[in-house]
């Protein structure tokens, strides 16, 4: 199959993610069809039950350090997505993310983690956990799935029509570069179900140079971005995994465990 045909094939399968797949099998690509994890999916969590943040408002920051065996990454949260910003601050302050794994890793796509279930010794429950609540979607056209984008996992559309986010599971886009002809094919295909879908010129330039996962735009909340540690992102994305032939799917063969800490004096 040539490159253009491959893109059409893969993007066509994106539609399966919103067109009747079961809640436990919602792929972005065909080879992930058996996966139980996101970013297309997180646990079934009660909507609209998010407790108030417990952190000290005077000590807030938008910069967070994610430390892994591969090294250190720094993410910046967006003020324009305040519900997700405040929730991330909250779960970091409560230690929800510490010792969780990047339990699903797919090179040229994304690395996903933040599930409290991944703290235990049972790999088969990873991707199904969370803090017990969801966060309302905060879509903003200024933020998209470029390489390094920080976004929230969620349940599929079938059981989550409001596209509310998981309370703790997140992913960082690894992605790949896209040619203009590939983006055009993606736009044409996506407009079959979302007539208003478009990829502006400035965004196309970023997908062509930096790369990303444009087929996820407008369907998952992007609430921050990587500002340091792109080499660490590449290293995690390249770590050997079970792939799509052994369950749990796309799980690193060696645990990629994280700790997350606020950076109050970080200077970009």
Tab-separated table of C-alpha atoms in Angstrom:
chain	number	residue	atom	x	y	z
A	1	UNK	CA	0.000	0.000	0.000
A	2	UNK	CA	1.521	3.372	-0.959
A	3	UNK	CA	1.865	6.236	1.505
A	4	UNK	CA	-1.209	8.150	0.358
A	5	UNK	CA	-3.370	5.056	0.419
A	6	UNK	CA	-2.051	4.235	3.873
A	7	UNK	CA	-3.079	7.636	5.151
A	8	UNK	CA	-6.578	7.236	3.763
A	9	UNK	CA	-6.799	3.790	5.325
A	10	UNK	CA	-5.616	4.991	8.722
A	11	UNK	CA	-7.726	8.118	8.766
A	12	UNK	CA	-10.777	6.143	7.682
A	13	UNK	CA	-10.288	4.034	10.767
A	14	UNK	CA	-10.307	7.135	12.924
A	15	UNK	CA	-14.042	7.264	12.174
A	16	UNK	CA	-14.421	3.934	13.925
A	17	UNK	CA	-13.532	5.783	17.093
A	18	UNK	CA	-16.837	7.662	16.896
A	19	UNK	CA	-19.018	5.384	14.836
A	20	UNK	CA	-20.255	2.529	16.955
A	21	UNK	CA	-17.264	0.715	18.445
A	22	UNK	CA	-17.838	-0.851	21.857
A	23	UNK	CA	-16.627	1.080	24.883
A	24	UNK	CA	-13.812	-1.401	25.449
A	25	UNK	CA	-12.579	-1.289	21.869
A	26	UNK	CA	-12.308	2.150	20.370
A	27	UNK	CA	-9.305	2.424	18.065
A	28	UNK	CA	-7.580	5.366	16.510
A	29	UNK	CA	-5.826	3.058	14.052
A	30	UNK	CA	-6.733	-0.467	12.987
A	31	UNK	CA	-3.795	-2.070	14.750
A	32	UNK	CA	-5.028	-0.648	18.062
A	33	UNK	CA	-8.543	-2.042	17.665
A	34	UNK	CA	-8.183	-4.461	20.557
A	35	UNK	CA	-6.715	-1.906	22.940
A	36	UNK	CA	-8.453	-1.079	26.198
A	37	UNK	CA	-6.571	2.149	26.755
A	38	UNK	CA	-6.740	5.734	25.418
A	39	UNK	CA	-6.210	8.470	24.405
A	40	UNK	CA	-9.400	7.210	22.887
A	41	UNK	CA	-10.498	5.738	26.169
A	42	UNK	CA	-10.246	5.910	29.928
A	43	UNK	CA	-12.285	4.400	32.728
A	44	UNK	CA	-16.029	4.907	33.069
A	45	UNK	CA	-16.024	7.775	35.526
A	46	UNK	CA	-18.888	9.737	37.013
A	47	UNK	CA	-19.274	13.053	35.226
A	48	UNK	CA	-19.479	16.416	36.966
A	49	UNK	CA	-18.310	15.242	40.377
A	50	UNK	CA	-14.918	16.923	40.421
A	51	UNK	CA	-14.010	17.998	43.976
A	52	UNK	CA	-12.564	21.415	44.646
A	53	UNK	CA	-8.767	21.670	44.310
A	54	UNK	CA	-6.896	21.236	47.589
A	55	UNK	CA	-3.671	23.044	46.698
A	56	UNK	CA	-2.681	26.417	48.102
A	57	UNK	CA	-3.739	29.014	45.543
A	58	UNK	CA	-0.704	31.145	46.430
A	59	UNK	CA	1.627	28.335	45.370
A	60	UNK	CA	0.207	27.580	41.938
A	61	UNK	CA	2.324	27.198	38.832
A	62	UNK	CA	1.765	26.205	35.230
A	63	UNK	CA	5.057	24.320	34.938
A	64	UNK	CA	5.458	20.701	35.975
A	65	UNK	CA	8.356	18.283	35.855
A	66	UNK	CA	7.700	14.684	34.833
A	67	UNK	CA	10.633	12.473	35.817
A	68	UNK	CA	11.011	9.004	34.249
A	69	UNK	CA	13.801	6.428	33.893
A	70	UNK	CA	14.488	7.958	30.453
A	71	UNK	CA	14.928	11.445	31.874
A	72	UNK	CA	13.036	14.627	32.688
A	73	UNK	CA	10.281	16.388	30.772
A	74	UNK	CA	8.714	19.750	31.588
A	75	UNK	CA	5.142	20.612	30.601
A	76	UNK	CA	3.379	23.947	30.658
A	77	UNK	CA	-0.354	24.100	31.393
A	78	UNK	CA	-2.623	26.513	29.510
A	79	UNK	CA	-4.597	29.137	31.423
A	80	UNK	CA	-7.164	29.019	28.616
A	81	UNK	CA	-8.223	25.520	29.786
A	82	UNK	CA	-8.726	26.329	33.484
A	83	UNK	CA	-10.688	23.217	34.469
A	84	UNK	CA	-7.951	20.920	33.182
A	85	UNK	CA	-5.207	23.196	34.536
A	86	UNK	CA	-6.699	23.198	38.027
A	87	UNK	CA	-7.398	19.475	37.933
A	88	UNK	CA	-3.799	18.725	36.962
A	89	UNK	CA	-2.582	20.904	39.824
A	90	UNK	CA	-4.937	19.046	42.163
A	91	UNK	CA	-3.943	15.500	41.214
A	92	UNK	CA	-0.248	16.394	41.370
A	93	UNK	CA	-0.704	17.929	44.839
A	94	UNK	CA	-2.539	14.797	45.981
A	95	UNK	CA	0.125	12.458	44.581
A	96	UNK	CA	-2.309	10.745	42.215
A	97	UNK	CA	0.218	10.616	39.371
A	98	UNK	CA	3.292	9.574	41.335
A	99	UNK	CA	4.426	5.998	40.592
A	100	UNK	CA	1.935	5.645	37.744
A	101	UNK	CA	3.228	4.311	34.439
A	102	UNK	CA	3.259	5.416	30.867
A	103	UNK	CA	1.316	2.227	30.300
A	104	UNK	CA	0.552	2.671	26.593
A	105	UNK	CA	3.304	3.792	24.222
A	106	UNK	CA	3.014	4.000	20.450
A	107	UNK	CA	5.867	5.469	18.460
A	108	UNK	CA	4.801	8.229	16.041
A	109	UNK	CA	1.519	8.515	17.945
A	110	UNK	CA	1.621	9.193	21.696
A	111	UNK	CA	2.673	8.101	25.180
A	112	UNK	CA	-0.166	7.693	27.685
A	113	UNK	CA	-0.132	7.437	31.464
A	114	UNK	CA	-1.624	8.698	34.707
A	115	UNK	CA	-3.807	5.702	35.568
A	116	UNK	CA	-3.704	4.947	39.336
A	117	UNK	CA	-4.325	1.287	38.474
A	118	UNK	CA	-0.833	1.135	36.975
A	119	UNK	CA	0.689	1.475	40.454
A	120	UNK	CA	-0.196	-2.149	41.228
A	121	UNK	CA	1.297	-5.366	39.848
A	122	UNK	CA	-1.620	-6.184	37.549
A	123	UNK	CA	-0.937	-4.964	33.985
A	124	UNK	CA	-4.379	-6.042	32.839
A	125	UNK	CA	-6.256	-3.302	34.682
A	126	UNK	CA	-4.148	-0.451	33.338
A	127	UNK	CA	-6.104	2.054	31.286
A	128	UNK	CA	-9.325	1.466	33.222
A	129	UNK	CA	-8.636	3.601	36.294
A	130	UNK	CA	-8.921	7.169	37.466
A	131	UNK	CA	-9.813	9.322	40.468
A	132	UNK	CA	-13.551	8.685	40.108
A	133	UNK	CA	-14.661	11.770	38.201
A	134	UNK	CA	-14.401	13.358	34.773
A	135	UNK	CA	-13.502	16.874	33.667
A	136	UNK	CA	-15.757	18.785	31.221
A	137	UNK	CA	-14.251	19.201	27.746
A	138	UNK	CA	-12.459	22.476	27.003
A	139	UNK	CA	-11.859	22.579	23.264
A	140	UNK	CA	-9.918	25.573	21.975
A	141	UNK	CA	-8.954	25.943	18.311
A	142	UNK	CA	-5.681	27.566	19.307
A	143	UNK	CA	-4.477	24.292	20.779
A	144	UNK	CA	-3.956	21.225	18.654
A	145	UNK	CA	-2.145	17.898	18.540
A	146	UNK	CA	1.333	19.018	17.550
A	147	UNK	CA	4.294	17.003	18.793
A	148	UNK	CA	4.569	17.570	22.548
A	149	UNK	CA	0.901	18.481	23.048
A	150	UNK	CA	-0.417	17.488	26.489
A	151	UNK	CA	-3.973	16.219	26.238
A	152	UNK	CA	-6.559	14.321	28.266
A	153	UNK	CA	-7.642	10.758	27.612
A	154	UNK	CA	-11.336	9.997	27.713
A	155	UNK	CA	-14.037	7.438	27.083
A	156	UNK	CA	-15.281	7.059	23.494
A	157	UNK	CA	-18.101	9.138	22.041
A	158	UNK	CA	-20.601	6.282	22.230
A	159	UNK	CA	-20.757	6.444	26.015
A	160	UNK	CA	-19.418	9.962	26.396
A	161	UNK	CA	-21.195	12.292	23.956
A	162	UNK	CA	-19.934	15.407	25.763
A	163	UNK	CA	-16.348	14.136	25.341
A	164	UNK	CA	-15.522	14.702	28.987
A	165	UNK	CA	-11.944	13.966	29.991
A	166	UNK	CA	-10.518	11.404	32.367
A	167	UNK	CA	-9.748	12.819	35.770
A	168	UNK	CA	-6.118	11.660	35.633
A	169	UNK	CA	-5.141	9.866	32.429
A	170	UNK	CA	-3.279	12.026	29.950
A	171	UNK	CA	-1.098	11.631	26.893
A	172	UNK	CA	1.752	13.493	25.256
A	173	UNK	CA	1.754	13.485	21.453
A	174	UNK	CA	4.769	11.996	19.710
A	175	UNK	CA	3.336	11.969	16.197
A	176	UNK	CA	5.094	12.292	12.853
A	177	UNK	CA	5.443	14.882	10.108
A	178	UNK	CA	2.690	15.214	7.498
A	179	UNK	CA	2.848	16.375	3.903
A	180	UNK	CA	0.298	18.879	2.606
A	181	UNK	CA	-1.264	16.238	0.358
A	182	UNK	CA	-1.717	13.923	3.357
A	183	UNK	CA	-3.357	16.702	5.343
A	184	UNK	CA	-5.666	17.432	2.409
A	185	UNK	CA	-6.742	13.787	2.313
A	186	UNK	CA	-7.336	13.878	6.061
A	187	UNK	CA	-9.460	17.027	5.743
A	188	UNK	CA	-11.565	15.541	2.927
A	189	UNK	CA	-12.180	12.357	4.849
A	190	UNK	CA	-12.938	14.051	8.176
A	191	UNK	CA	-15.433	16.415	6.556
A	192	UNK	CA	-17.616	13.424	5.731
A	193	UNK	CA	-18.595	13.355	9.410
A	194	UNK	CA	-17.481	16.843	10.546
A	195	UNK	CA	-18.242	19.277	7.683
A	196	UNK	CA	-16.553	22.228	9.408
A	197	UNK	CA	-13.224	20.468	9.976
A	198	UNK	CA	-10.196	22.315	8.624
A	199	UNK	CA	-6.460	22.626	9.194
A	200	UNK	CA	-5.344	26.271	8.929
A	201	UNK	CA	-2.144	27.140	7.085
A	202	UNK	CA	-0.138	27.963	10.217
A	203	UNK	CA	-1.124	24.638	11.756
A	204	UNK	CA	-0.212	22.781	8.550
A	205	UNK	CA	3.247	24.322	8.704
A	206	UNK	CA	3.744	22.948	12.215
A	207	UNK	CA	2.495	19.493	11.254
A	208	UNK	CA	4.890	19.549	8.288
A	209	UNK	CA	7.924	20.603	10.319
A	210	UNK	CA	7.473	19.533	13.948
A	211	UNK	CA	4.850	16.832	13.365
A	212	UNK	CA	1.938	15.585	15.430
A	213	UNK	CA	-1.376	13.733	15.258
A	214	UNK	CA	-3.829	15.992	13.376
A	215	UNK	CA	-6.565	13.348	13.208
A	216	UNK	CA	-7.225	13.930	16.933
A	217	UNK	CA	-7.846	17.674	16.622
A	218	UNK	CA	-11.144	18.894	18.010
A	219	UNK	CA	-11.988	15.614	19.709
A	220	UNK	CA	-9.732	15.554	22.797
A	221	UNK	CA	-8.923	18.443	25.104
A	222	UNK	CA	-5.379	19.768	24.667
A	223	UNK	CA	-4.519	21.568	27.905
A	224	UNK	CA	-0.759	22.074	27.780
A	225	UNK	CA	2.461	21.331	25.952
A	226	UNK	CA	5.963	20.005	26.408
A	227	UNK	CA	8.528	22.784	26.787
A	228	UNK	CA	11.608	20.694	27.638
A	229	UNK	CA	12.598	17.067	27.240
A	230	UNK	CA	11.665	16.302	23.656
A	231	UNK	CA	14.578	13.857	23.607
A	232	UNK	CA	12.981	12.074	26.561
A	233	UNK	CA	9.645	11.944	24.721
A	234	UNK	CA	11.446	10.366	21.758
A	235	UNK	CA	13.176	7.868	24.043
A	236	UNK	CA	9.946	6.790	25.742
A	237	UNK	CA	8.111	6.573	22.412
A	238	UNK	CA	10.890	4.325	21.076
A	239	UNK	CA	10.994	1.964	24.058
A	240	UNK	CA	10.244	-1.700	23.180
A	241	UNK	CA	6.617	-2.647	23.827
A	242	UNK	CA	4.291	-5.607	23.457
A	243	UNK	CA	3.081	-3.999	20.236
A	244	UNK	CA	-0.343	-4.881	18.911
A	245	UNK	CA	0.152	-8.643	18.933
A	246	UNK	CA	0.209	-9.333	22.684
A	247	UNK	CA	-2.062	-8.145	25.472
A	248	UNK	CA	-1.766	-5.736	27.226
A	249	UNK	CA	-1.299	-3.944	23.941
A	250	UNK	CA	1.486	-1.406	23.378
A	251	UNK	CA	2.748	-1.742	26.940
A	252	UNK	CA	6.467	-1.054	27.499
A	253	UNK	CA	8.387	-4.234	28.258
A	254	UNK	CA	10.230	-2.323	30.993
A	255	UNK	CA	8.093	-0.119	33.215
A	256	UNK	CA	8.240	3.609	32.485
A	257	UNK	CA	7.245	4.989	35.874
A	258	UNK	CA	6.813	8.695	36.571
A	259	UNK	CA	6.900	11.237	39.349
A	260	UNK	CA	5.365	14.673	38.785
A	261	UNK	CA	6.377	17.821	40.661
A	262	UNK	CA	5.492	21.522	40.330
A	263	UNK	CA	8.243	23.887	39.228
A	264	UNK	CA	7.631	27.209	40.960
A	265	UNK	CA	10.740	28.959	39.663
A	266	UNK	CA	10.995	27.486	36.167
A	267	UNK	CA	12.307	29.861	33.507
A	268	UNK	CA	11.697	28.698	29.900
